Coordinates of C-alpha atoms and ligand atoms in Angstrom, one line a residue:
M1 CA -16.4 -20.1 16.9
K2 CA -13.2 -18.3 17.9
D3 CA -13.1 -14.7 19.2
I4 CA -12.5 -12.4 16.2
M5 CA -10.6 -10.0 18.4
T6 CA -7.9 -12.7 18.7
A7 CA -7.7 -13.3 14.9
P8 CA -4.2 -12.9 13.5
F9 CA -5.4 -10.7 10.7
V10 CA -7.1 -8.3 13.1
E11 CA -3.9 -8.2 15.1
E12 CA -1.8 -7.5 12.0
M13 CA -4.1 -4.6 11.0
K14 CA -3.9 -3.2 14.5
K15 CA -0.1 -3.4 14.7
T16 CA 0.4 -2.1 11.2
A17 CA -1.9 0.9 11.6
A18 CA -0.2 1.7 15.0
N19 CA 3.2 1.5 13.4
M20 CA 2.3 3.7 10.5
Y21 CA 0.8 6.3 12.9
R22 CA 3.8 6.1 15.2
L23 CA 6.1 6.8 12.2
G24 CA 4.1 9.9 11.3
W25 CA 3.0 8.6 8.0
D26 CA -0.7 8.7 8.7
E27 CA -1.9 11.9 10.3
R28 CA -5.6 12.3 11.1
N29 CA -7.6 10.0 8.7
G30 CA -4.7 9.7 6.3
G31 CA -3.9 6.3 4.8
N32 CA -5.8 3.1 4.3
I33 CA -5.0 -0.7 4.2
S34 CA -6.8 -3.6 2.6
Y35 CA -5.9 -7.2 3.2
M36 CA -7.3 -10.1 1.3
L37 CA -8.2 -12.9 3.7
D38 CA -8.5 -16.7 3.4
E39 CA -12.2 -17.6 3.5
N40 CA -11.5 -20.7 5.6
E41 CA -9.6 -18.7 8.1
V42 CA -12.3 -16.1 8.4
A43 CA -14.9 -18.9 8.9
Q44 CA -13.2 -19.8 12.2
Y45 CA -14.1 -16.4 13.6
L46 CA -17.3 -15.4 11.8
D47 CA -20.4 -16.9 10.4
T48 CA -19.7 -16.0 6.8
S49 CA -23.3 -16.6 5.8
R50 CA -24.4 -13.7 8.0
V51 CA -24.3 -10.4 6.1
L52 CA -24.8 -7.4 8.5
R53 CA -25.5 -4.9 5.6
T54 CA -24.5 -4.3 2.1
I55 CA -22.6 -1.3 0.8
P56 CA -22.3 -0.3 -2.9
T57 CA -18.7 -0.2 -4.1
G58 CA -19.3 2.3 -6.9
F59 CA -17.5 0.3 -9.5
D60 CA -17.3 -3.2 -11.0
A61 CA -15.1 -5.4 -8.8
S62 CA -16.5 -8.7 -10.2
A63 CA -13.0 -10.0 -10.7
L64 CA -13.0 -10.3 -6.9
T65 CA -16.4 -11.8 -6.4
G66 CA -16.4 -14.0 -3.3
R67 CA -13.1 -12.5 -2.0
I68 CA -13.0 -11.3 1.5
F69 CA -11.0 -8.2 2.7
I70 CA -10.4 -6.5 6.0
V71 CA -10.3 -2.8 5.2
T72 CA -9.8 0.4 7.2
G73 CA -12.8 2.7 7.5
T74 CA -13.5 6.0 5.8
G75 CA -12.7 9.0 7.9
K76 CA -11.2 6.8 10.6
Y77 CA -7.8 7.6 12.2
F78 CA -5.0 5.0 12.2
K79 CA -4.1 6.0 15.7
N80 CA -7.5 4.7 16.9
V81 CA -7.5 1.3 15.1
K82 CA -5.6 -0.5 18.0
D83 CA -8.1 0.5 20.7
D84 CA -11.3 0.0 18.7
P85 CA -10.8 -2.3 15.7
E86 CA -14.5 -3.1 15.3
T87 CA -15.4 0.6 14.6
N88 CA -12.3 1.5 12.6
L89 CA -12.1 -1.7 10.5
G90 CA -14.5 -3.8 8.5
I91 CA -14.5 -7.2 6.9
I92 CA -16.3 -7.2 3.5
R93 CA -17.0 -9.8 0.8
I94 CA -17.4 -8.8 -2.8
A95 CA -20.9 -10.0 -3.9
K96 CA -21.8 -11.8 -7.1
D97 CA -22.8 -8.5 -8.9
G98 CA -19.3 -7.1 -8.2
T99 CA -20.7 -3.8 -7.3
T100 CA -21.8 -4.6 -3.7
A101 CA -19.8 -5.2 -0.7
E102 CA -21.3 -7.5 2.0
L103 CA -20.3 -6.4 5.4
L104 CA -19.5 -9.4 7.6
W105 CA -18.0 -7.5 10.6
G106 CA -17.0 -4.1 11.8
Y107 CA -17.8 -0.4 10.9
K108 CA -19.8 -0.7 14.1
D109 CA -20.8 3.0 14.1
G110 CA -22.6 2.6 10.7
G111 CA -19.4 3.6 8.8
K112 CA -18.0 2.1 5.6
F113 CA -14.7 1.3 3.9
T114 CA -12.1 3.8 2.9
S115 CA -12.9 6.3 0.1
E116 CA -9.9 4.8 -1.7
L117 CA -11.6 1.4 -2.1
P118 CA -11.5 1.7 -5.9
A119 CA -7.7 2.2 -5.9
H120 CA -7.4 -0.7 -3.4
L121 CA -9.6 -3.2 -5.1
M122 CA -8.4 -2.3 -8.6
S123 CA -4.8 -2.6 -7.4
H124 CA -5.6 -6.0 -5.9
I125 CA -7.0 -7.1 -9.3
A126 CA -3.8 -5.9 -11.0
R127 CA -1.4 -7.3 -8.5
L128 CA -3.1 -10.7 -8.6
K129 CA -2.5 -10.8 -12.3
A130 CA 1.2 -10.0 -11.7
D131 CA 1.5 -12.2 -8.6
P132 CA -1.3 -14.6 -7.6
L133 CA 0.1 -14.5 -4.0
N134 CA -0.4 -10.8 -3.5
R135 CA -2.7 -10.1 -0.5
V136 CA -2.0 -6.6 0.8
V137 CA -2.4 -3.1 -0.6
M138 CA -1.6 0.0 1.6
H139 CA -1.7 3.7 1.2
S140 CA 0.2 6.2 3.3
H141 CA 1.6 9.8 3.5
P142 CA 5.2 9.2 4.5
T143 CA 6.8 12.6 5.3
N144 CA 10.1 12.4 3.4
T145 CA 8.7 10.6 0.4
L146 CA 6.1 13.4 0.1
A147 CA 8.8 16.1 0.6
M148 CA 10.8 14.5 -2.1
N149 CA 7.9 14.9 -4.5
Y150 CA 8.4 18.7 -4.3
V151 CA 12.1 18.7 -5.3
V152 CA 12.6 15.7 -7.6
E153 CA 11.1 15.5 -11.1
L154 CA 7.9 13.4 -11.1
D155 CA 9.4 10.9 -13.5
E156 CA 9.5 7.2 -12.8
K157 CA 13.1 6.7 -13.9
K158 CA 14.5 9.8 -12.2
F159 CA 12.5 9.3 -9.0
T160 CA 13.5 5.6 -8.7
H161 CA 17.1 6.3 -9.5
A162 CA 17.3 9.1 -6.9
L163 CA 15.9 6.6 -4.3
W164 CA 18.2 3.7 -5.4
E165 CA 21.2 6.0 -4.9
M166 CA 20.3 6.7 -1.3
C167 CA 20.7 3.3 0.4
T168 CA 22.8 0.4 -0.8
E169 CA 19.9 -2.1 -0.4
C170 CA 17.2 -0.1 -2.3
I171 CA 17.8 -1.7 -5.7
V172 CA 17.6 -5.1 -4.0
V173 CA 14.4 -4.3 -2.1
F174 CA 12.5 -2.7 -5.0
P175 CA 14.3 -3.7 -8.2
D176 CA 11.0 -3.1 -9.9
G177 CA 11.2 0.6 -9.0
V178 CA 8.5 3.1 -8.2
G179 CA 5.7 4.0 -10.5
V180 CA 4.7 7.7 -10.4
L181 CA 1.2 9.1 -11.1
P182 CA 0.7 12.9 -11.7
W183 CA -1.4 14.8 -9.2
M184 CA -4.9 13.5 -9.5
L185 CA -8.1 13.9 -7.5
C186 CA -8.1 11.2 -4.9
G187 CA -11.1 8.9 -3.9
T188 CA -12.2 8.5 -7.5
N189 CA -12.5 5.5 -9.9
E190 CA -10.1 7.4 -12.3
I191 CA -7.2 7.5 -9.8
G192 CA -8.1 3.8 -9.0
E193 CA -7.8 2.8 -12.6
A194 CA -4.5 4.8 -13.1
T195 CA -3.1 3.2 -9.9
A196 CA -4.1 -0.3 -11.0
E197 CA -2.5 0.3 -14.4
K198 CA 0.8 1.0 -12.7
M199 CA 0.4 -1.9 -10.3
L200 CA 0.6 -4.3 -13.2
Q201 CA 4.3 -3.4 -13.3
Y202 CA 5.1 -1.9 -9.9
R203 CA 4.6 -2.8 -6.2
L204 CA 5.1 0.8 -5.3
V205 CA 3.2 3.7 -6.8
I206 CA 3.6 7.4 -5.9
W207 CA 0.6 9.6 -5.9
A208 CA 2.3 12.9 -6.7
L209 CA 2.1 15.4 -3.9
H210 CA -0.1 13.1 -1.9
G211 CA 1.5 9.8 -0.8
I212 CA 2.4 6.3 -1.8
Y213 CA 0.8 2.9 -2.4
G214 CA 2.6 -0.3 -1.6
A215 CA 1.5 -3.9 -2.4
G216 CA 2.8 -7.3 -1.3
R217 CA 2.2 -10.9 -0.4
T218 CA 2.3 -10.1 3.3
M219 CA 1.8 -7.0 5.5
D220 CA 5.6 -7.1 6.1
E221 CA 6.3 -7.0 2.4
A222 CA 4.0 -4.1 1.6
F223 CA 5.1 -2.2 4.8
G224 CA 8.7 -2.9 4.2
L225 CA 8.6 -1.5 0.7
I226 CA 7.2 1.8 1.8
E227 CA 9.5 1.8 4.8
T228 CA 12.5 1.4 2.6
V229 CA 11.4 4.1 0.1
E230 CA 10.8 6.4 3.1
K231 CA 14.2 5.7 4.5
A232 CA 15.8 6.5 1.2
A233 CA 13.7 9.7 0.9
Q234 CA 14.8 10.7 4.3
I235 CA 18.4 10.5 3.4
Y236 CA 17.7 12.3 0.2
M237 CA 16.0 15.2 2.1
L238 CA 18.8 15.3 4.7
T239 CA 21.4 15.7 2.0
A240 CA 19.6 17.5 -0.8
H241 CA 20.9 21.0 0.3
L242 CA 24.5 19.8 0.9
P243 CA 27.3 19.4 -1.6
R244 CA 27.3 15.7 -2.6
L245 CA 30.8 14.3 -2.4
N246 CA 30.0 10.6 -2.7
T247 CA 27.3 8.5 -4.3
I248 CA 26.4 4.9 -5.0
K249 CA 27.3 4.6 -8.7
D250 CA 25.2 2.9 -11.4
E251 CA 27.9 0.3 -11.7
D252 CA 27.7 -0.4 -8.0
M253 CA 23.9 -0.9 -8.3
K254 CA 24.4 -3.3 -11.2
T255 CA 26.9 -5.3 -9.1
L256 CA 24.4 -5.4 -6.2
A257 CA 21.5 -6.5 -8.3
E258 CA 23.5 -9.2 -9.9
A259 CA 25.0 -10.4 -6.6
F260 CA 21.5 -10.6 -5.1
G261 CA 20.1 -12.1 -8.3
V262 CA 17.2 -9.6 -8.6
E263 CA 15.5 -8.7 -11.9
Y264 CA 15.9 -4.9 -11.9
R265 CA 14.8 -2.3 -14.4
K266 CA 17.9 -1.9 -16.4
D267 CA 16.6 1.2 -18.3
F268 CA 16.3 3.0 -14.9
L269 CA 20.1 3.1 -14.7
D270 CA 22.6 5.2 -16.8
L271 CA 20.0 7.9 -17.2
Ligands
2HA1 O1 -8.4 8.1 3.4 O2 -5.4 9.0 2.6 O3 -6.2 9.3 0.2 C1 -7.5 9.1 3.6 C2 -6.6 9.2 2.5 C3 -7.1 9.5 1.1
ZN2 ZN1 -4.1 9.7 1.1

């Protein structure tokens, strides 16, 4: 059996959490990541027949029965993941009943997965329908994205358009745009269901006045999506109070999307 501390998926979680903390996106216990793992890969590091304890999920995740995830812990700080992954992360498998998570590793101090597990697992179910290769869901509180929530109408078309205008490559990176949910109570099945509904159509979902969700086939894809939105939001916030003399025109965005051959939301232009 190989040492789990050397597993590439643990390494990726450590690096990503550290990066998100360094960028100021995940203060205190803000943010959470879930990453669906390959069972055969996990079996190189863990005896997958050995369940340390079971934890109720609080909802029906039976669409994911048998699937294994590495997930950040509730109340845990992203800044601490790198130095103590076994306390701040856990590896869970969704049991046959769909409402129990079997802990295979981690949450060493008796802890459990993020309070946002419903939004994560429901989003995994939705993204797998849209893209069977999806593996990662992450949530974060990026500063400028959040700031923009206070000054731009919380409307998918308007919000996406405002972002697309801020960097030439935005429409190429997220041609599917950004879904927007109104302010809702976090940590509930309701916000999980609403997020998953959006995730059928979007890889990025704003939780109004709270943060953002990103999904992707790899950690780089999910992270890169949020990173690009945050960059655009930063430029928006740096220029919002200044007279705007120039902008990327809708025509330019069409030219870009066509040149790069991406399927973009045509009804999000010419608003
Ligand atoms: O877990 O970000 O939305 C901390 C959060 C909750
Ligand atoms: Zn949050």
